[in-house]
Short mmCIF file of C-alpha atoms and ligand atoms in Angstrom, two decimals:
data_model
loop_
_atom_site.label_atom_id
_atom_site.label_comp_id
_atom_site.label_asym_id
_atom_site.label_seq_id
_atom_site.Cartn_x
_atom_site.Cartn_y
_atom_site.Cartn_z
CA MET A 107 -42.43 65.28 -71.52
CA THR A 108 -41.85 69.01 -71.97
CA THR A 109 -40.27 70.26 -75.12
CA THR A 110 -37.36 72.60 -74.34
CA PRO A 111 -34.03 70.76 -73.95
CA LEU A 112 -32.69 71.00 -70.42
CA ARG A 113 -29.43 72.90 -70.17
CA LEU A 114 -27.40 72.73 -66.98
CA PHE A 115 -24.17 74.39 -65.88
CA ASN A 116 -21.44 71.79 -65.50
CA SER A 117 -18.80 72.94 -63.00
CA LEU A 118 -16.36 70.49 -64.58
CA THR A 119 -16.42 72.06 -68.05
CA ARG A 120 -17.57 75.47 -66.75
CA GLN A 121 -20.26 75.70 -69.36
CA LEU A 122 -23.93 75.08 -69.99
CA GLU A 123 -24.54 71.63 -71.39
CA THR A 124 -27.63 69.96 -72.75
CA PHE A 125 -28.69 67.13 -70.48
CA GLN A 126 -28.17 63.78 -72.22
CA PRO A 127 -29.05 60.88 -69.96
CA VAL A 128 -26.61 58.01 -69.60
CA HIS A 129 -29.54 55.56 -69.70
CA ALA A 130 -32.33 56.51 -72.10
CA GLY A 131 -35.33 57.98 -70.32
CA GLU A 132 -33.64 57.93 -66.92
CA ALA A 133 -31.91 60.46 -64.69
CA ARG A 134 -29.60 59.33 -61.90
CA VAL A 135 -28.59 62.00 -59.40
CA TYR A 136 -26.37 61.91 -56.32
CA SER A 137 -26.42 64.74 -53.78
CA CYS A 138 -23.87 65.03 -50.99
CA GLY A 139 -25.90 64.86 -47.81
CA PRO A 140 -25.54 66.42 -44.39
CA THR A 141 -22.95 65.59 -41.75
CA VAL A 142 -25.18 64.75 -38.82
CA TYR A 143 -23.21 66.05 -35.85
CA ASN A 144 -25.42 69.11 -35.41
CA TYR A 145 -28.68 70.59 -36.68
CA PRO A 146 -28.70 71.63 -40.33
CA HIS A 147 -28.73 75.40 -40.80
CA ILE A 148 -30.89 77.08 -43.40
CA GLY A 149 -27.81 77.42 -45.67
CA ASN A 150 -27.45 73.64 -45.74
CA MET A 151 -31.14 73.38 -46.57
CA ARG A 152 -30.61 75.68 -49.57
CA ALA A 153 -28.45 72.90 -51.03
CA TYR A 154 -31.36 70.43 -50.76
CA VAL A 155 -33.98 72.85 -52.07
CA PHE A 156 -31.72 73.23 -55.11
CA ALA A 157 -31.28 69.45 -55.49
CA ASP A 158 -35.04 69.03 -55.10
CA VAL A 159 -35.83 71.55 -57.86
CA LEU A 160 -33.34 69.74 -60.08
CA GLY A 161 -34.99 66.38 -59.32
CA ARG A 162 -38.50 67.76 -59.81
CA THR A 163 -37.44 69.32 -63.13
CA LEU A 164 -36.05 66.01 -64.36
CA SER A 165 -39.24 64.19 -63.35
CA TRP A 166 -41.36 66.97 -64.92
CA LYS A 167 -39.47 66.51 -68.14
CA GLY A 168 -40.39 62.86 -68.11
CA TYR A 169 -37.17 61.21 -66.92
CA ALA A 170 -37.47 58.35 -64.45
CA LEU A 171 -35.49 59.82 -61.59
CA THR A 172 -33.31 57.92 -59.13
CA HIS A 173 -32.05 60.36 -56.55
CA VAL A 174 -29.61 59.45 -53.78
CA ILE A 175 -28.84 61.65 -50.79
CA ASN A 176 -26.33 60.30 -48.33
CA ILE A 177 -26.15 60.80 -44.58
CA THR A 178 -22.58 61.32 -43.39
CA ASP A 179 -22.35 59.72 -39.97
CA VAL A 180 -18.64 58.94 -40.06
CA GLY A 181 -15.42 60.30 -41.48
CA HIS A 182 -16.06 64.04 -41.94
CA LEU A 183 -13.25 65.77 -40.11
CA THR A 184 -13.24 69.22 -38.59
CA ASP A 185 -11.85 71.80 -41.10
CA ASP A 186 -11.32 69.32 -43.98
CA ALA A 187 -7.88 68.61 -42.54
CA ASP A 188 -6.73 65.05 -42.37
CA ALA A 189 -5.18 65.78 -39.00
CA GLY A 190 -8.49 67.06 -37.57
CA GLU A 191 -11.00 65.17 -35.50
CA ASP A 192 -14.04 63.29 -36.74
CA LYS A 193 -16.96 65.72 -36.34
CA LEU A 194 -19.22 63.02 -34.93
CA GLU A 195 -16.64 61.63 -32.51
CA LYS A 196 -16.03 65.18 -31.29
CA ALA A 197 -19.75 65.96 -30.82
CA ALA A 198 -20.26 62.66 -29.00
CA ALA A 199 -17.36 63.36 -26.63
CA GLU A 200 -18.59 66.89 -25.93
CA LYS A 201 -22.14 65.77 -25.26
CA ALA A 202 -21.08 62.53 -23.53
CA GLN A 203 -23.47 60.60 -25.76
CA SER A 204 -23.16 57.67 -28.08
CA ILE A 205 -22.25 58.61 -31.63
CA TRP A 206 -25.14 56.51 -32.91
CA ASP A 207 -27.63 58.50 -30.79
CA ILE A 208 -26.15 61.78 -32.01
CA ALA A 209 -26.35 60.68 -35.65
CA LYS A 210 -29.94 59.48 -35.20
CA HIS A 211 -31.08 62.68 -33.49
CA TYR A 212 -29.62 65.04 -36.11
CA THR A 213 -30.65 62.84 -39.04
CA GLU A 214 -34.22 63.04 -37.80
CA ALA A 215 -33.92 66.81 -37.36
CA TYR A 216 -32.68 67.06 -40.95
CA TRP A 217 -35.53 64.90 -42.23
CA ALA A 218 -38.02 67.15 -40.40
CA ASP A 219 -36.61 70.16 -42.28
CA VAL A 220 -36.73 68.22 -45.55
CA LYS A 221 -40.43 67.56 -44.97
CA ALA A 222 -41.22 71.13 -43.89
CA LEU A 223 -39.58 72.48 -47.05
CA ASN A 224 -41.56 70.07 -49.25
CA ILE A 225 -38.36 68.46 -50.51
CA ARG A 226 -39.30 65.15 -52.10
CA GLN A 227 -37.99 61.93 -50.62
CA PRO A 228 -35.09 60.58 -52.69
CA ALA A 229 -35.14 56.96 -53.81
CA HIS A 230 -32.33 56.25 -51.32
CA TRP A 231 -31.11 57.88 -48.15
CA SER A 232 -27.77 56.14 -48.04
CA ILE A 233 -26.15 55.99 -44.60
CA ALA A 234 -22.35 56.02 -44.74
CA THR A 235 -21.83 53.50 -41.92
CA ASP A 236 -23.95 50.95 -43.81
CA TYR A 237 -21.32 50.91 -46.57
CA VAL A 238 -18.06 50.36 -44.68
CA PRO A 239 -17.33 46.87 -46.15
CA GLN A 240 -17.83 48.30 -49.66
CA MET A 241 -15.55 51.22 -48.77
CA ILE A 242 -12.83 48.82 -47.67
CA ALA A 243 -13.22 46.84 -50.91
CA PHE A 244 -13.04 50.08 -52.95
CA ALA A 245 -9.91 51.17 -51.05
CA GLU A 246 -8.32 47.76 -51.67
CA SER A 247 -9.00 48.13 -55.39
CA ILE A 248 -6.97 51.35 -55.58
CA ALA A 249 -4.43 50.88 -52.77
CA ALA A 250 -1.58 49.31 -54.72
CA LYS A 251 -1.45 51.80 -57.57
CA HIS A 252 -2.65 55.02 -55.95
CA CYS A 253 -2.15 54.93 -52.19
CA TYR A 254 0.60 54.75 -49.59
CA GLU A 255 0.51 53.91 -45.93
CA LEU A 256 1.65 56.13 -43.06
CA ASP A 257 1.37 55.53 -39.31
CA SER A 258 -1.87 57.55 -39.29
CA GLY A 259 -3.57 55.84 -42.22
CA LEU A 260 -3.79 55.06 -45.89
CA TYR A 261 -3.37 58.12 -48.12
CA PHE A 262 -4.30 58.80 -51.72
CA ASP A 263 -1.42 60.13 -53.84
CA VAL A 264 -3.04 62.80 -56.02
CA SER A 265 -0.12 62.79 -58.46
CA THR A 266 -1.15 59.30 -59.64
CA VAL A 267 -4.25 60.54 -61.50
CA ALA A 268 -4.48 62.83 -64.50
CA ASP A 269 -5.33 66.48 -63.94
CA TYR A 270 -6.07 66.31 -60.22
CA GLY A 271 -8.22 69.18 -59.00
CA ARG A 272 -9.52 70.28 -62.41
CA LEU A 273 -12.93 70.82 -60.87
CA ALA A 274 -11.68 73.22 -58.21
CA ARG A 275 -12.04 76.91 -58.96
CA ALA A 276 -9.35 77.95 -56.56
CA LYS A 277 -5.90 77.02 -57.81
CA THR A 278 -4.92 73.73 -56.24
CA ASP A 279 -2.12 75.54 -54.43
CA GLU A 280 -4.68 77.64 -52.60
CA GLY A 281 -6.72 74.56 -51.89
CA GLU A 282 -3.64 72.86 -50.58
CA GLY A 283 -3.03 75.73 -48.20
CA ARG A 284 -6.20 74.74 -46.39
CA ILE A 285 -5.08 71.17 -45.82
CA GLU A 286 -3.22 70.68 -42.63
CA ALA A 287 0.03 68.88 -43.20
CA VAL A 288 0.28 65.29 -42.07
CA GLU A 289 3.85 64.15 -41.48
CA GLY A 290 5.05 62.06 -44.41
CA LYS A 291 2.43 63.07 -47.00
CA ARG A 292 3.87 63.07 -50.52
CA ASN A 293 1.74 65.99 -51.74
CA ALA A 294 -0.06 68.53 -49.61
CA ALA A 295 -3.36 67.69 -51.33
CA ASP A 296 -3.07 63.95 -50.61
CA PHE A 297 -5.97 62.81 -48.48
CA ALA A 298 -6.89 59.98 -46.15
CA ILE A 299 -8.68 56.96 -47.54
CA TRP A 300 -8.48 55.12 -44.22
CA ARG A 301 -7.71 56.69 -40.83
CA LYS A 302 -6.09 54.30 -38.40
CA THR A 303 -7.13 54.44 -34.76
CA PRO A 304 -3.99 55.71 -32.95
CA PRO A 305 -2.33 53.05 -30.75
CA GLY A 306 -3.79 52.97 -27.25
CA GLU A 307 -7.00 54.76 -28.31
CA THR A 308 -10.47 53.38 -28.95
CA ARG A 309 -12.90 55.17 -31.21
CA GLN A 310 -16.65 54.73 -30.81
CA MET A 311 -16.78 53.99 -34.52
CA GLU A 312 -14.01 51.75 -35.82
CA TRP A 313 -13.76 48.78 -38.11
CA ASP A 314 -11.10 46.19 -38.93
CA SER A 315 -9.36 46.68 -42.25
CA PRO A 316 -6.20 45.52 -44.07
CA TRP A 317 -4.58 48.71 -42.70
CA GLY A 318 -5.60 48.07 -39.10
CA LYS A 319 -8.52 49.22 -36.98
CA GLY A 320 -9.86 52.58 -38.02
CA ALA A 321 -12.48 54.50 -39.95
CA PRO A 322 -12.91 55.49 -43.61
CA GLY A 323 -11.90 58.89 -44.95
CA TRP A 324 -14.84 61.14 -45.70
CA HIS A 325 -14.44 61.35 -49.49
CA LEU A 326 -14.56 57.59 -49.88
CA GLU A 327 -18.22 57.24 -48.91
CA CYS A 328 -19.63 59.28 -51.78
CA SER A 329 -17.58 57.45 -54.41
CA VAL A 330 -18.70 54.12 -53.00
CA MET A 331 -22.39 54.89 -52.50
CA GLY A 332 -22.60 56.69 -55.85
CA GLU A 333 -21.26 53.65 -57.63
CA ALA A 334 -23.26 51.15 -55.57
CA LEU A 335 -26.62 52.85 -56.05
CA LEU A 336 -26.31 54.59 -59.41
CA GLY A 337 -23.42 52.91 -61.27
CA PHE A 338 -20.56 54.79 -62.98
CA PRO A 339 -21.01 57.02 -64.81
CA PHE A 340 -24.25 58.42 -63.44
CA ASP A 341 -25.84 61.64 -64.68
CA ILE A 342 -25.50 64.40 -62.12
CA HIS A 343 -23.62 64.97 -58.87
CA THR A 344 -24.63 67.93 -56.68
CA GLY A 345 -23.33 69.75 -53.62
CA GLY A 346 -22.61 73.21 -52.27
CA ILE A 347 -19.73 75.20 -53.82
CA ASP A 348 -17.45 74.39 -50.90
CA HIS A 349 -17.46 70.80 -52.20
CA ARG A 350 -16.17 71.99 -55.56
CA GLU A 351 -12.80 72.74 -53.98
CA ILE A 352 -11.82 69.64 -51.99
CA HIS A 353 -14.47 66.98 -51.46
CA HIS A 354 -15.51 66.59 -55.10
CA PRO A 355 -11.98 66.81 -56.60
CA ASN A 356 -11.04 64.03 -54.16
CA GLU A 357 -14.09 61.96 -55.08
CA ILE A 358 -13.18 62.39 -58.75
CA ALA A 359 -9.58 61.30 -58.12
CA GLN A 360 -10.85 58.14 -56.37
CA ASN A 361 -13.29 57.43 -59.20
CA GLN A 362 -10.56 57.84 -61.80
CA ALA A 363 -8.35 55.42 -59.86
CA HIS A 364 -11.15 52.90 -59.35
CA THR A 365 -12.33 52.93 -62.98
CA CYS A 366 -8.74 53.05 -64.35
CA SER A 367 -9.78 55.95 -66.58
CA ASP A 368 -9.91 59.74 -66.64
CA ARG A 369 -13.69 59.71 -66.18
CA SER A 370 -14.98 61.60 -63.17
CA GLY A 371 -17.81 59.23 -62.30
CA ALA A 372 -20.65 61.66 -63.12
CA ASN A 373 -21.37 63.46 -66.39
CA ILE A 374 -22.40 66.75 -64.81
CA TRP A 375 -21.20 68.26 -61.52
CA MET A 376 -23.49 70.99 -60.19
CA HIS A 377 -22.92 73.31 -57.24
CA ASN A 378 -25.23 75.67 -55.43
CA ASN A 379 -23.84 78.92 -54.13
CA PHE A 380 -23.95 79.87 -50.46
CA LEU A 381 -26.61 81.40 -48.34
CA VAL A 382 -24.74 84.14 -46.53
CA GLU A 383 -25.44 86.48 -43.69
CA ARG A 384 -24.25 90.04 -43.72
CA SER A 385 -21.44 88.91 -41.46
CA GLY A 386 -20.35 86.17 -43.91
CA LYS A 387 -21.07 82.54 -44.83
CA MET A 388 -23.42 80.68 -42.57
CA SER A 389 -21.48 77.92 -40.94
CA LYS A 390 -22.46 74.92 -38.87
CA SER A 391 -19.07 74.44 -37.26
CA SER A 392 -19.09 77.98 -35.82
CA GLY A 393 -21.93 76.78 -33.58
CA GLU A 394 -24.14 79.85 -34.17
CA PHE A 395 -26.53 79.62 -37.05
CA LEU A 396 -30.12 79.92 -38.17
CA ARG A 397 -32.23 76.82 -38.11
CA LEU A 398 -35.48 76.39 -39.99
CA GLN A 399 -37.23 75.87 -36.65
CA LEU A 400 -36.16 79.35 -35.54
CA LEU A 401 -37.87 80.83 -38.61
CA ILE A 402 -41.01 78.86 -37.77
CA ASP A 403 -40.83 79.92 -34.11
CA LYS A 404 -40.82 83.51 -35.28
CA GLY A 405 -44.01 82.94 -37.26
CA TYR A 406 -42.63 82.38 -40.79
CA HIS A 407 -44.03 79.47 -42.75
CA PRO A 408 -41.14 77.22 -43.87
CA LEU A 409 -42.27 77.45 -47.50
CA ALA A 410 -41.60 81.20 -47.35
CA TYR A 411 -37.95 80.19 -46.94
CA ARG A 412 -38.25 77.78 -49.87
CA LEU A 413 -39.66 80.64 -51.95
CA MET A 414 -36.83 82.90 -50.79
CA CYS A 415 -34.35 80.33 -52.11
CA LEU A 416 -36.20 80.06 -55.44
CA GLN A 417 -36.17 83.84 -55.86
CA ALA A 418 -32.42 83.65 -56.38
CA HIS A 419 -30.66 81.60 -59.04
CA TYR A 420 -28.96 78.61 -57.39
CA ARG A 421 -25.54 79.76 -58.67
CA SER A 422 -25.88 83.21 -57.08
CA GLU A 423 -25.03 83.98 -53.52
CA LEU A 424 -28.16 84.66 -51.50
CA GLU A 425 -28.04 86.97 -48.53
CA PHE A 426 -30.42 86.09 -45.75
CA SER A 427 -32.40 88.89 -44.11
CA TRP A 428 -35.58 88.89 -42.09
CA GLU A 429 -36.92 91.60 -44.43
CA GLY A 430 -36.27 89.33 -47.43
CA LEU A 431 -37.98 86.43 -45.70
CA GLY A 432 -40.93 88.67 -44.82
CA ALA A 433 -41.21 89.77 -48.46
CA ALA A 434 -41.21 86.13 -49.61
CA LEU A 435 -43.95 85.33 -47.11
CA THR A 436 -46.05 88.22 -48.40
CA ARG A 437 -45.61 87.02 -51.99
CA LEU A 438 -46.66 83.53 -50.97
CA LYS A 439 -49.68 84.89 -49.08
CA ARG A 440 -50.75 86.91 -52.09
CA TRP A 441 -50.73 83.84 -54.31
CA ILE A 442 -52.47 81.64 -51.80
CA TYR A 443 -55.16 84.28 -51.35
CA LEU A 444 -55.77 84.58 -55.08
CA PHE A 445 -55.72 80.89 -55.76
CA GLU A 446 -57.92 80.14 -52.79
CA ASN A 447 -60.46 82.56 -54.23
CA PHE A 448 -60.18 80.96 -57.66
CA ARG A 449 -60.67 77.54 -56.17
CA GLU A 450 -63.75 78.64 -54.27
CA LYS A 451 -65.25 79.97 -57.48
CA SER A 452 -64.45 77.00 -59.64
CA GLN A 453 -64.86 73.90 -57.46
CA TYR A 454 -61.48 72.99 -58.99
CA LYS A 455 -59.96 69.80 -57.73
CA CYS A 456 -56.28 69.14 -58.18
CA GLN A 457 -56.22 66.10 -60.42
CA GLU A 458 -53.92 64.08 -62.55
CA HIS A 459 -54.74 64.70 -66.17
CA ASP A 460 -53.11 64.84 -69.53
CA ARG A 461 -50.51 67.48 -68.88
CA THR A 462 -49.18 67.31 -72.42
CA GLU A 463 -52.53 68.46 -73.73
CA LEU A 464 -52.47 71.27 -71.23
CA ALA A 465 -48.98 72.30 -72.28
CA ARG A 466 -50.20 72.78 -75.80
CA ARG A 467 -53.04 74.99 -74.63
CA VAL A 468 -51.17 77.41 -72.49
CA ASN A 469 -48.30 79.52 -73.80
CA GLN A 470 -47.25 80.34 -70.31
CA ILE A 471 -46.26 76.76 -69.77
CA ASN A 472 -43.81 76.99 -72.63
CA GLU A 473 -42.25 80.16 -71.26
CA PHE A 474 -42.03 78.54 -67.86
CA ASP A 475 -40.39 75.52 -69.45
CA ASP A 476 -37.86 77.79 -71.22
CA ALA A 477 -36.94 79.45 -67.93
CA ILE A 478 -36.56 76.23 -65.95
CA SER A 479 -34.70 74.55 -68.81
CA ASP A 480 -32.22 77.43 -68.78
CA ASP A 481 -30.12 76.05 -65.92
CA LEU A 482 -33.10 76.09 -63.52
CA ASN A 483 -33.84 79.78 -63.73
CA THR A 484 -36.37 79.78 -60.90
CA PRO A 485 -36.47 83.60 -60.41
CA LYS A 486 -37.65 83.96 -64.00
CA ALA A 487 -40.05 81.03 -63.70
CA LEU A 488 -41.65 82.70 -60.67
CA VAL A 489 -42.22 85.92 -62.61
CA ILE A 490 -43.90 83.93 -65.39
CA MET A 491 -46.09 82.22 -62.85
CA ASP A 492 -46.87 85.60 -61.28
CA ALA A 493 -48.27 86.77 -64.61
CA LEU A 494 -50.68 83.82 -64.86
CA TYR A 495 -53.56 85.29 -62.95
CA ARG A 496 -53.32 88.64 -64.73
CA ILE A 497 -53.70 87.14 -68.15
CA GLY A 498 -57.39 86.39 -67.87
CA TYR A 499 -57.48 82.73 -68.83
CA ASN A 500 -60.49 81.00 -67.48
CA ILE A 501 -60.08 79.91 -63.91
CA GLU A 502 -59.80 76.20 -64.67
CA ASP A 503 -56.92 76.77 -67.09
CA THR A 504 -55.15 79.05 -64.66
CA LEU A 505 -55.40 76.55 -61.84
CA ASP A 506 -54.36 73.73 -64.15
CA SER A 507 -51.29 75.64 -65.30
CA LEU A 508 -50.49 76.53 -61.75
CA SER A 509 -50.62 72.96 -60.55
CA TYR A 510 -48.39 72.02 -63.46
CA MET A 511 -45.78 74.69 -62.62
CA ASP A 512 -45.93 73.96 -58.93
CA SER A 513 -44.86 70.39 -59.54
CA VAL A 514 -41.45 71.94 -60.31
CA LEU A 515 -41.48 74.71 -57.71
CA GLY A 516 -42.89 72.60 -54.87
CA LEU A 517 -44.59 75.48 -53.07
CA HIS A 518 -47.84 73.59 -52.31
CA LEU A 519 -49.70 76.45 -53.98
CA LEU A 520 -52.93 74.56 -54.44
CA ASP A 521 -53.01 72.83 -51.07
CA LEU A 522 -52.11 75.62 -48.69
CA SER A 523 -54.73 77.87 -47.17
CA ARG A 524 -54.34 81.30 -45.70
CA THR A 525 -54.78 79.80 -42.26
CA ASP A 526 -51.86 77.41 -42.85
CA LEU A 527 -49.61 80.36 -43.57
CA ARG A 528 -50.43 82.07 -40.33
CA ILE A 529 -48.08 80.51 -37.82
CA ARG A 530 -48.22 81.67 -34.24
CA PRO A 531 -44.77 82.68 -33.01
CA LYS A 532 -43.57 80.64 -30.09
CA ASP A 533 -43.44 83.64 -27.79
CA SER A 534 -46.84 85.08 -28.72
CA GLN A 535 -49.19 85.72 -25.82
CA LEU A 536 -52.48 84.65 -27.40
CA THR A 537 -53.70 81.47 -29.00
CA GLU A 538 -55.52 81.60 -32.34
CA ALA A 539 -58.79 80.77 -30.55
CA GLU A 540 -58.30 83.71 -28.19
CA VAL A 541 -57.64 86.06 -31.10
CA GLU A 542 -60.72 84.80 -32.94
CA ASP A 543 -62.81 85.17 -29.80
CA ALA A 544 -61.65 88.79 -29.33
CA LEU A 545 -62.39 89.53 -33.00
CA ASN A 546 -65.91 88.10 -32.65
CA ARG A 547 -66.53 90.27 -29.60
CA ARG A 548 -65.26 93.26 -31.55
CA ARG A 549 -67.59 92.47 -34.46
CA ASP A 550 -70.54 92.30 -32.05
CA ALA A 551 -69.51 95.64 -30.54
CA ARG A 552 -69.33 97.26 -33.96
CA ALA A 553 -72.69 95.79 -34.97
CA ALA A 554 -74.12 97.38 -31.84
CA LYS A 555 -72.34 100.64 -32.80
CA ASP A 556 -70.36 100.46 -29.54
CA PHE A 557 -67.19 101.94 -31.07
CA ALA A 558 -65.54 102.68 -27.77
CA ARG A 559 -65.70 99.01 -26.88
CA SER A 560 -64.58 97.97 -30.34
CA ASP A 561 -61.53 100.28 -30.06
CA ALA A 562 -60.75 98.96 -26.60
CA ILE A 563 -60.68 95.38 -27.91
CA ARG A 564 -58.41 96.48 -30.78
CA ASP A 565 -56.02 98.14 -28.28
CA GLU A 566 -56.11 95.09 -26.05
CA LEU A 567 -55.06 92.92 -28.99
CA ALA A 568 -52.37 95.39 -30.08
CA ALA A 569 -50.88 95.30 -26.58
CA LYS A 570 -50.50 91.52 -27.03
CA GLY A 571 -48.82 91.85 -30.40
CA VAL A 572 -51.84 91.29 -32.68
CA GLU A 573 -52.67 93.91 -35.28
CA VAL A 574 -56.30 94.05 -36.45
CA MET A 575 -56.47 94.61 -40.22
CA ASP A 576 -59.82 96.07 -41.23
CA GLY A 577 -60.36 96.05 -45.01
CA ASP A 578 -57.09 94.25 -45.84
CA PRO A 579 -57.08 93.66 -49.63
CA LEU A 580 -55.83 90.12 -49.16
CA GLY A 581 -58.58 89.34 -46.71
CA TRP A 582 -56.46 88.87 -43.61
CA ASP A 583 -58.36 90.11 -40.59
CA TRP A 584 -55.35 90.13 -38.28
CA LYS A 585 -51.62 89.70 -38.26
CA LEU A 586 -48.94 89.48 -35.68
CA GLY A 587 -47.23 92.80 -35.16
P1 AMP B 51 -22.56 69.58 -44.43
O1 AMP B 51 -23.62 69.07 -43.52
O2 AMP B 51 -21.68 70.60 -43.79
O3 AMP B 51 -21.76 68.45 -45.05
O4 AMP B 51 -23.27 70.35 -45.63
C1 AMP B 51 -24.42 69.89 -46.28
C2 AMP B 51 -24.58 70.63 -47.61
O5 AMP B 51 -24.81 72.03 -47.40
C3 AMP B 51 -23.36 70.55 -48.53
O6 AMP B 51 -23.80 70.35 -49.86
C4 AMP B 51 -22.72 71.90 -48.38
O7 AMP B 51 -21.96 72.23 -49.51
C5 AMP B 51 -23.94 72.79 -48.24
N1 AMP B 51 -23.71 74.09 -47.57
C6 AMP B 51 -22.97 74.31 -46.47
N2 AMP B 51 -23.05 75.61 -46.08
C7 AMP B 51 -23.87 76.22 -46.97
C8 AMP B 51 -24.38 77.57 -47.12
N3 AMP B 51 -24.08 78.52 -46.26
N4 AMP B 51 -25.20 77.82 -48.15
C9 AMP B 51 -25.55 76.85 -49.04
N5 AMP B 51 -25.12 75.57 -48.96
C10 AMP B 51 -24.30 75.24 -47.92
ZN1 ZN B 52 -20.11 63.79 -50.83
#
């Protein structure tokens, strides 16, 4: 257990609060998961890198963590409007595929990104469609006092709970402006709890309910799965800042109704800011976006993207650029090079040992703890880690401290090798073996003082996009140009 109290920014109170677990020694966290109608973009993945650092920090501090991430495979409508279409139904119709196949395909794609970014597996991946009976029961528990029925579905009347929308930063009026009007709604911000299948239509996903055949509203799933898996109140609820405006205020309203209290359901609500492109917010619905696989195809190791995320505070906007990603990759390479050298010298083996004892020995650990405990200040924590190898501790201590810090950062610093970081771009013309073969031939030519031949091999490689790096301080003998 580290010593500095953990302080986190609560979007609900708009201030830093010291983390006090609901259940002694435990931390229960719910993160809104992806809507699996398309591939996740790297902006979405920023939300899960943030949730992962939060989870790792809680574990590092000695709390027994139960983390839930849901998979939204039903109910999320286009443009948050209750009159819009279900994103999965729409994707299935466009691709002429079954909704279940679409959900499976994109869930697996998301899980592949989770793995590549070294995001730890949560205790539960909760799938929304597995919880429909519980959603119906939840809706029944609040229907009489808080809901009203229209032809299109069952709606939540936001005026029936205290202080609706207190979480939202935008004034509710502005938020309301984004909600498409549904004929007969009492308040513009009222939202669907149950969406009836229109007469004469059949949806691929529909269930019987007291309000007729239909499907649950999107906000319902997170209230239901949060309560089912973590119990109310749980400790922390996370999501991207877009959720602070509509999805989370609606979840809170449902939770207040269901618990017959003013309690929001979670003690702390945390929101990561957006990853943006120069042209604006990265968006999945626009159809054009950057996927992690594209970064890999271009030769960037996925953990360079994780590092890029950690270099910004989670509450700051982060602008994506290839230059920024390149700089993060270089920083990662520099560390891996140094630590690989240390490891070679010391025969160090990453091992479980008494980390508390270690924490006492190394001041750096305390500074690192201060930074992380200050609302997960990863940029500062990285600078402290950067200083480790300059301080001149013995190698064992340095590697020990590093392994300790990396359990929060999750950069695989002690497992990765320089070779792992060198990813061949998809469109490159040479395989690694071909490059190595050419370099061996060039070495032989130089040994034989045949410099003309050595230069010719270098030019040959350059023409195929490989730059030979004689005397590189980090020990790389080639890189892709
Ligand atoms: P979705 O799949 O659209 O439901 O989004 C999954 C998660 O990604 C949610 O927590 C969103 O708030 C978050 N998110 C969406 N776009 C971005 C972005 N550009 N940058 C960071 N987080 C995002
Ligand atoms: Zn949610």
